Coordinates of C-alpha atoms in Angstrom, one line a residue:
X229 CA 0.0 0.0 0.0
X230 CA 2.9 2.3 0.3
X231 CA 4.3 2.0 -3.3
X232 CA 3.8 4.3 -5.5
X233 CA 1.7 3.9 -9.1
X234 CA 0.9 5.5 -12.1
X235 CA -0.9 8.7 -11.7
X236 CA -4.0 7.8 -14.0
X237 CA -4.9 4.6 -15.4
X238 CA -7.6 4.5 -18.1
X239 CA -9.5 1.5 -18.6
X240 CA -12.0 0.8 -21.2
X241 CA -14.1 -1.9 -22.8
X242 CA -17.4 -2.3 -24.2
X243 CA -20.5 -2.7 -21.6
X244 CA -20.8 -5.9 -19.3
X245 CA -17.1 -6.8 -19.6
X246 CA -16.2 -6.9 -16.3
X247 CA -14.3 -3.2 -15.6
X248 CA -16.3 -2.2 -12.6
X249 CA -16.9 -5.3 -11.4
X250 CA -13.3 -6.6 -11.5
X251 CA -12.0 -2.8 -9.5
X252 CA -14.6 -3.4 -7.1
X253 CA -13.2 -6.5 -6.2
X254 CA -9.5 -5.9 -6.8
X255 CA -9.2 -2.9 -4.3
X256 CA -11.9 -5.0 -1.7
X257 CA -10.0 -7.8 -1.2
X258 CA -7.2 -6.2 -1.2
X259 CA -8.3 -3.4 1.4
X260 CA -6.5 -0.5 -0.5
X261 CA -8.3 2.8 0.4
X262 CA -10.3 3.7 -2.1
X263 CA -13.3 6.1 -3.5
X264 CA -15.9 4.5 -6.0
X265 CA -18.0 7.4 -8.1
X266 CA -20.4 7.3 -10.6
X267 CA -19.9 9.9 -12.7
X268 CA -23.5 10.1 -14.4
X269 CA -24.9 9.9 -10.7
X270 CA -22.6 13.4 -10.3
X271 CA -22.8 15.4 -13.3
X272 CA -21.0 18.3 -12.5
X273 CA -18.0 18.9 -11.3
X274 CA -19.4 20.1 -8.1
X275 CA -21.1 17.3 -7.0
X276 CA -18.2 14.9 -8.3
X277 CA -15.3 16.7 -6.5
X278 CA -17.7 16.9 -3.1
X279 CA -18.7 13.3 -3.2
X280 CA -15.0 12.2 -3.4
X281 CA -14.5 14.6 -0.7
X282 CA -17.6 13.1 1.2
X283 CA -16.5 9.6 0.5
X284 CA -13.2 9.9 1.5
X285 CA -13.7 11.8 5.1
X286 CA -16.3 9.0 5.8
X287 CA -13.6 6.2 5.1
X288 CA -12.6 5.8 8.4
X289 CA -15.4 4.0 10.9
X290 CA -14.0 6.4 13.4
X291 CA -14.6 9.4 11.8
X292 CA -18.6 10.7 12.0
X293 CA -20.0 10.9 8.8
X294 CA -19.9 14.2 6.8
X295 CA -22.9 14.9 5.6
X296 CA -21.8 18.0 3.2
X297 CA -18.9 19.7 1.9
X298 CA -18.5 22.7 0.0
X299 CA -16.0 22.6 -2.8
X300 CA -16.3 25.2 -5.6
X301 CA -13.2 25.0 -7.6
X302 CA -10.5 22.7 -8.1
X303 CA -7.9 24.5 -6.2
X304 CA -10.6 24.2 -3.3
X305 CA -10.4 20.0 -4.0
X306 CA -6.7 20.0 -4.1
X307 CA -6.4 21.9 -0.3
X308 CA -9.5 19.9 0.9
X309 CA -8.2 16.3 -0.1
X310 CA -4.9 17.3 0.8
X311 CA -6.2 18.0 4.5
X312 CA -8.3 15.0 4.3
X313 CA -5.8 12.5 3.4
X314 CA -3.3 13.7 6.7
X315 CA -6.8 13.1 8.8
X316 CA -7.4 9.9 7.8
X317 CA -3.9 8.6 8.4
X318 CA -3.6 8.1 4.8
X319 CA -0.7 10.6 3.7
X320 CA 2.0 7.7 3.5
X321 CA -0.3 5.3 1.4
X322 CA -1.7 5.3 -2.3
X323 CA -5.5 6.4 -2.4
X324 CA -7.6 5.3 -5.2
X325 CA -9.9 7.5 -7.2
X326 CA -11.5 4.7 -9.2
X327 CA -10.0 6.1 -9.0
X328 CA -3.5 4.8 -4.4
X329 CA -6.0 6.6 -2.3
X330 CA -7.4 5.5 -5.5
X331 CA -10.1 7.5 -7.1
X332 CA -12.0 5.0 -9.3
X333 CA -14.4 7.5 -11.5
X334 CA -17.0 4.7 -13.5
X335 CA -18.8 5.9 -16.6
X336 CA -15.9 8.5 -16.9
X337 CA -17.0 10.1 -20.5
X338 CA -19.5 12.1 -18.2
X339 CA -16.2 14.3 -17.8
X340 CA -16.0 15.4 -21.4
X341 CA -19.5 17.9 -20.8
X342 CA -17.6 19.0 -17.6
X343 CA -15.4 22.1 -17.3
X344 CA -12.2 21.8 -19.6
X345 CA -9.5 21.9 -16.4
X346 CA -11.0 19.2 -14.9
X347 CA -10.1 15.9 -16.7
X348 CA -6.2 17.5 -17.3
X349 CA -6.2 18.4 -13.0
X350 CA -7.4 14.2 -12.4
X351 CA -5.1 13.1 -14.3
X352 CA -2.4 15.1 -12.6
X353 CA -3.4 15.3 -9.3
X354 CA -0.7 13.2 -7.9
X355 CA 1.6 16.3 -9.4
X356 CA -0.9 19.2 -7.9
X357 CA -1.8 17.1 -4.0
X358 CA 2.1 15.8 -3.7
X359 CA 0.4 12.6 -2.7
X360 CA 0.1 9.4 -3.5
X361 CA -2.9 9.0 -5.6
X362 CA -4.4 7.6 -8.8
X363 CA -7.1 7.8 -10.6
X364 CA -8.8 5.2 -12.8
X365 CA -11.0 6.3 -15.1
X366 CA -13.8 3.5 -16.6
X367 CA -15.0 4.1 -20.0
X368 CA -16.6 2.7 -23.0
X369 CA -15.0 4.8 -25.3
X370 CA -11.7 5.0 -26.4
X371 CA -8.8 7.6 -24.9
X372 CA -8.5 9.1 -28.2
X373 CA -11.8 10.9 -27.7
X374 CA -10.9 11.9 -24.5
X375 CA -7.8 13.2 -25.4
X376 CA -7.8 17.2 -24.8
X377 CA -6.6 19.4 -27.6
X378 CA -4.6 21.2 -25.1
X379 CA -2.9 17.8 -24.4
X380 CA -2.6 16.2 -21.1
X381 CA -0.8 13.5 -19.2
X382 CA -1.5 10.6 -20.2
X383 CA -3.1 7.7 -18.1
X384 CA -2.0 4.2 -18.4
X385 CA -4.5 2.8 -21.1
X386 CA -6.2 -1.2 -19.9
X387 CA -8.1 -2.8 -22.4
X388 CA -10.7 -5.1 -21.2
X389 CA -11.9 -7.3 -24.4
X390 CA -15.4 -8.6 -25.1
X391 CA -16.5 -12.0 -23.5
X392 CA -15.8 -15.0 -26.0
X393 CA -18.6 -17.2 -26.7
X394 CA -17.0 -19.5 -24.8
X395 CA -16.6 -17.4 -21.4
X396 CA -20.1 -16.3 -22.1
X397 CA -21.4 -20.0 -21.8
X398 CA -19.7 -20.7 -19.0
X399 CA -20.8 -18.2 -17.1
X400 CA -24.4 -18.0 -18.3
X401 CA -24.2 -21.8 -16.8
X402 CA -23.6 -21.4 -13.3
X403 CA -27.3 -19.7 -13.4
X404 CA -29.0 -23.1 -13.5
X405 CA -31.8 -23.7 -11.6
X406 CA -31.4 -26.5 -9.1
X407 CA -34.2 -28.2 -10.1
X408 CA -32.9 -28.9 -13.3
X409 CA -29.4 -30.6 -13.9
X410 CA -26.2 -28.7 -14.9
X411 CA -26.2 -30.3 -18.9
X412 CA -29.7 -29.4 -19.3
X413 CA -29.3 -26.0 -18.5
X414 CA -26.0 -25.5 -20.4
X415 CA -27.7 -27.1 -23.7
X416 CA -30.1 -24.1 -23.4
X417 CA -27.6 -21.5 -23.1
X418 CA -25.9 -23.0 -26.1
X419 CA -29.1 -22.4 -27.9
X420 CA -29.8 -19.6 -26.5
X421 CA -26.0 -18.1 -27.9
X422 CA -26.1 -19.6 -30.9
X423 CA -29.1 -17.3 -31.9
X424 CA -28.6 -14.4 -30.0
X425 CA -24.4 -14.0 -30.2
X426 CA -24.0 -12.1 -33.3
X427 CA -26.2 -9.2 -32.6
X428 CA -25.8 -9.5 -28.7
X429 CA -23.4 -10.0 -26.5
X430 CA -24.1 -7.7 -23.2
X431 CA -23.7 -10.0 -20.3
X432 CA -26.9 -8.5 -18.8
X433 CA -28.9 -8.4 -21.5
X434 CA -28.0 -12.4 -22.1
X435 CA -29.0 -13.0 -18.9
X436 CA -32.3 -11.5 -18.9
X437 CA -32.9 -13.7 -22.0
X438 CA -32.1 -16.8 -20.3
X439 CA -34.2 -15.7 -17.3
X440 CA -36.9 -14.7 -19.6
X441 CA -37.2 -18.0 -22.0
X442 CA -35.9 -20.8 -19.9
X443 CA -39.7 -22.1 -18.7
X444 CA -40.6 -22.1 -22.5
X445 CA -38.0 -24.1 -23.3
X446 CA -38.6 -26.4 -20.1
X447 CA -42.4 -26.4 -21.2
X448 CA -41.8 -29.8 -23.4
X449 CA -40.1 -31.7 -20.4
X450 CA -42.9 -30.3 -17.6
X451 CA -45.5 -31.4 -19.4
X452 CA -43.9 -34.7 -20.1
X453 CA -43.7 -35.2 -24.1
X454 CA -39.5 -34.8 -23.9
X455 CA -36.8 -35.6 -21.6
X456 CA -34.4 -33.6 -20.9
X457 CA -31.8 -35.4 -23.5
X458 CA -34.6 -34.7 -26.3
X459 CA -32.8 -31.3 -27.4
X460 CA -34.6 -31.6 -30.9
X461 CA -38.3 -31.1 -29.4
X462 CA -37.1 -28.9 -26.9
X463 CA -35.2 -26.5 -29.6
X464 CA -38.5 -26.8 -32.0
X465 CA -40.3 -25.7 -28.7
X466 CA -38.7 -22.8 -28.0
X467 CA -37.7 -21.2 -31.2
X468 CA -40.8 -18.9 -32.7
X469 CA -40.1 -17.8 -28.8
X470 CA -36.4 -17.3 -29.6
X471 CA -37.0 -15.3 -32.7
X472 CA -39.6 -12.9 -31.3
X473 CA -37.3 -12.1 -29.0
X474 CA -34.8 -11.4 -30.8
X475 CA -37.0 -8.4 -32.1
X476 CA -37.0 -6.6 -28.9
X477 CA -33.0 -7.3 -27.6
X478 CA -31.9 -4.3 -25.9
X479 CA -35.6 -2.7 -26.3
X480 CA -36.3 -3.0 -22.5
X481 CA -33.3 -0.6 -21.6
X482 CA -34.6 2.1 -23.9
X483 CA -38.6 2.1 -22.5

């Protein structure tokens, strides 16, 4: 926890591949102190440099909870986190601003309709605090539209790929319902991919369309005309289903 890191890292990957969920985790388990912001939750810079602020004075479980703080520029921030940091004991450790602490910032293109100083000042605000901090921005775009024109520093750039078909069955599998057996289940979720993969392959999307189908395609084996082995019936079953679904994939995040 007292080593240093890179001032900014920048990760970025398409939705439902795992960034946020895999930062969560990492800076959990390993107890590194941390700050986790949304920054559609906190559209302006306002409310994103006081919630960090917030966050951070609240870190400690000795510490009563802060309910507001004023911050109305970025020099503000910088004086503000500085102060905080020496009162939670955390001036000799990397904070996370996920963002060492480490401020983790999660659906960071929010910060390109934000002032123009601010994405520049994250990612050097181990320079302007003279503390050991990064921030990890989470995106689904690419740096390159990020990029100031003014230029920047620039962050350490993760790529986090799509699932493969085949990571996408195997997790899709451990859903099964335990009144059914672990084959059966991962038989449908191979049909289930092999019509939806090409024009979907969200993670939570997929799952809502195994959650959504699966007593259709049980329907057959309930009512007794097909075992569970009798994929052929079961597929003829359940695919006027599959395919008027597939009219409406993504439909239910837009309504």
């Amino acid at each position: 926890r007292q080593q240093f890191t890179f001032p900014s890292i920048f990760i970025y990957g398409h939705t439902s591949s795992g960034k946020t969920y895999v930062m969560q985790t990492l800076l959990n388990t390993l107890q590194l102190p941390h700050v986790f912001v949304n920054c559609v939750e906190h559209f302006t810079s306002r409310l994103l440099l006081e919630e960090i602020l917030i966050q951070l004075q609240n870190s400690s479980s000795e510490t009563t909870p802060t309910s507001r703080v004023l911050c109305d520029t970025f020099n503000d921030f910088v004086r503000l986190f500085k102060q905080a940091v020496t009162s939670q004991d955390l001036q000799d450790q990397t904070v996370y601003i996920v963002s060492n602490l480490i401020f983790v910032l999660d659906r960071a293109e929010q910060l390109r309709e934000m002032e123009a100083n601010i994405l520049p000042a994250f990612l050097r605000l181990q320079e302007l605090t003279d503390r050991n901090v990064t921030v990890v921005l989470l995106s689904e775009i690419v740096w390159e539209l990020f990029r100031p024109s003014t230029g920047c520093f620039e962050p350490l750039t993760l790529y986090f790929p799509d699932y493969s078909i085949g990571h996408l069955q195997k997790i899709l599998s451990n859903n099964h319902p335990p009144e059914y057996s672990a084959d059966f289940y991962a038989a449908y979720i191979n049909i289930l991919l092999g019509v939806f993969y090409m024009v979907c392959r969200d993670l939570k999307e997929l799952q809502h369309l195994a959650a959504l189908n699966f007593s259709k395609y049980c329907e057959p084996v309930v009512r007794g005309e097909a075992s569970e082995r009798d994929t052929r019936k079961l597929w003829k079953n359940i695919e006027p289903h599959l395919k008027k679904a597939m009219q409406t994939v993504y439909l239910r995040e837009i309504s």
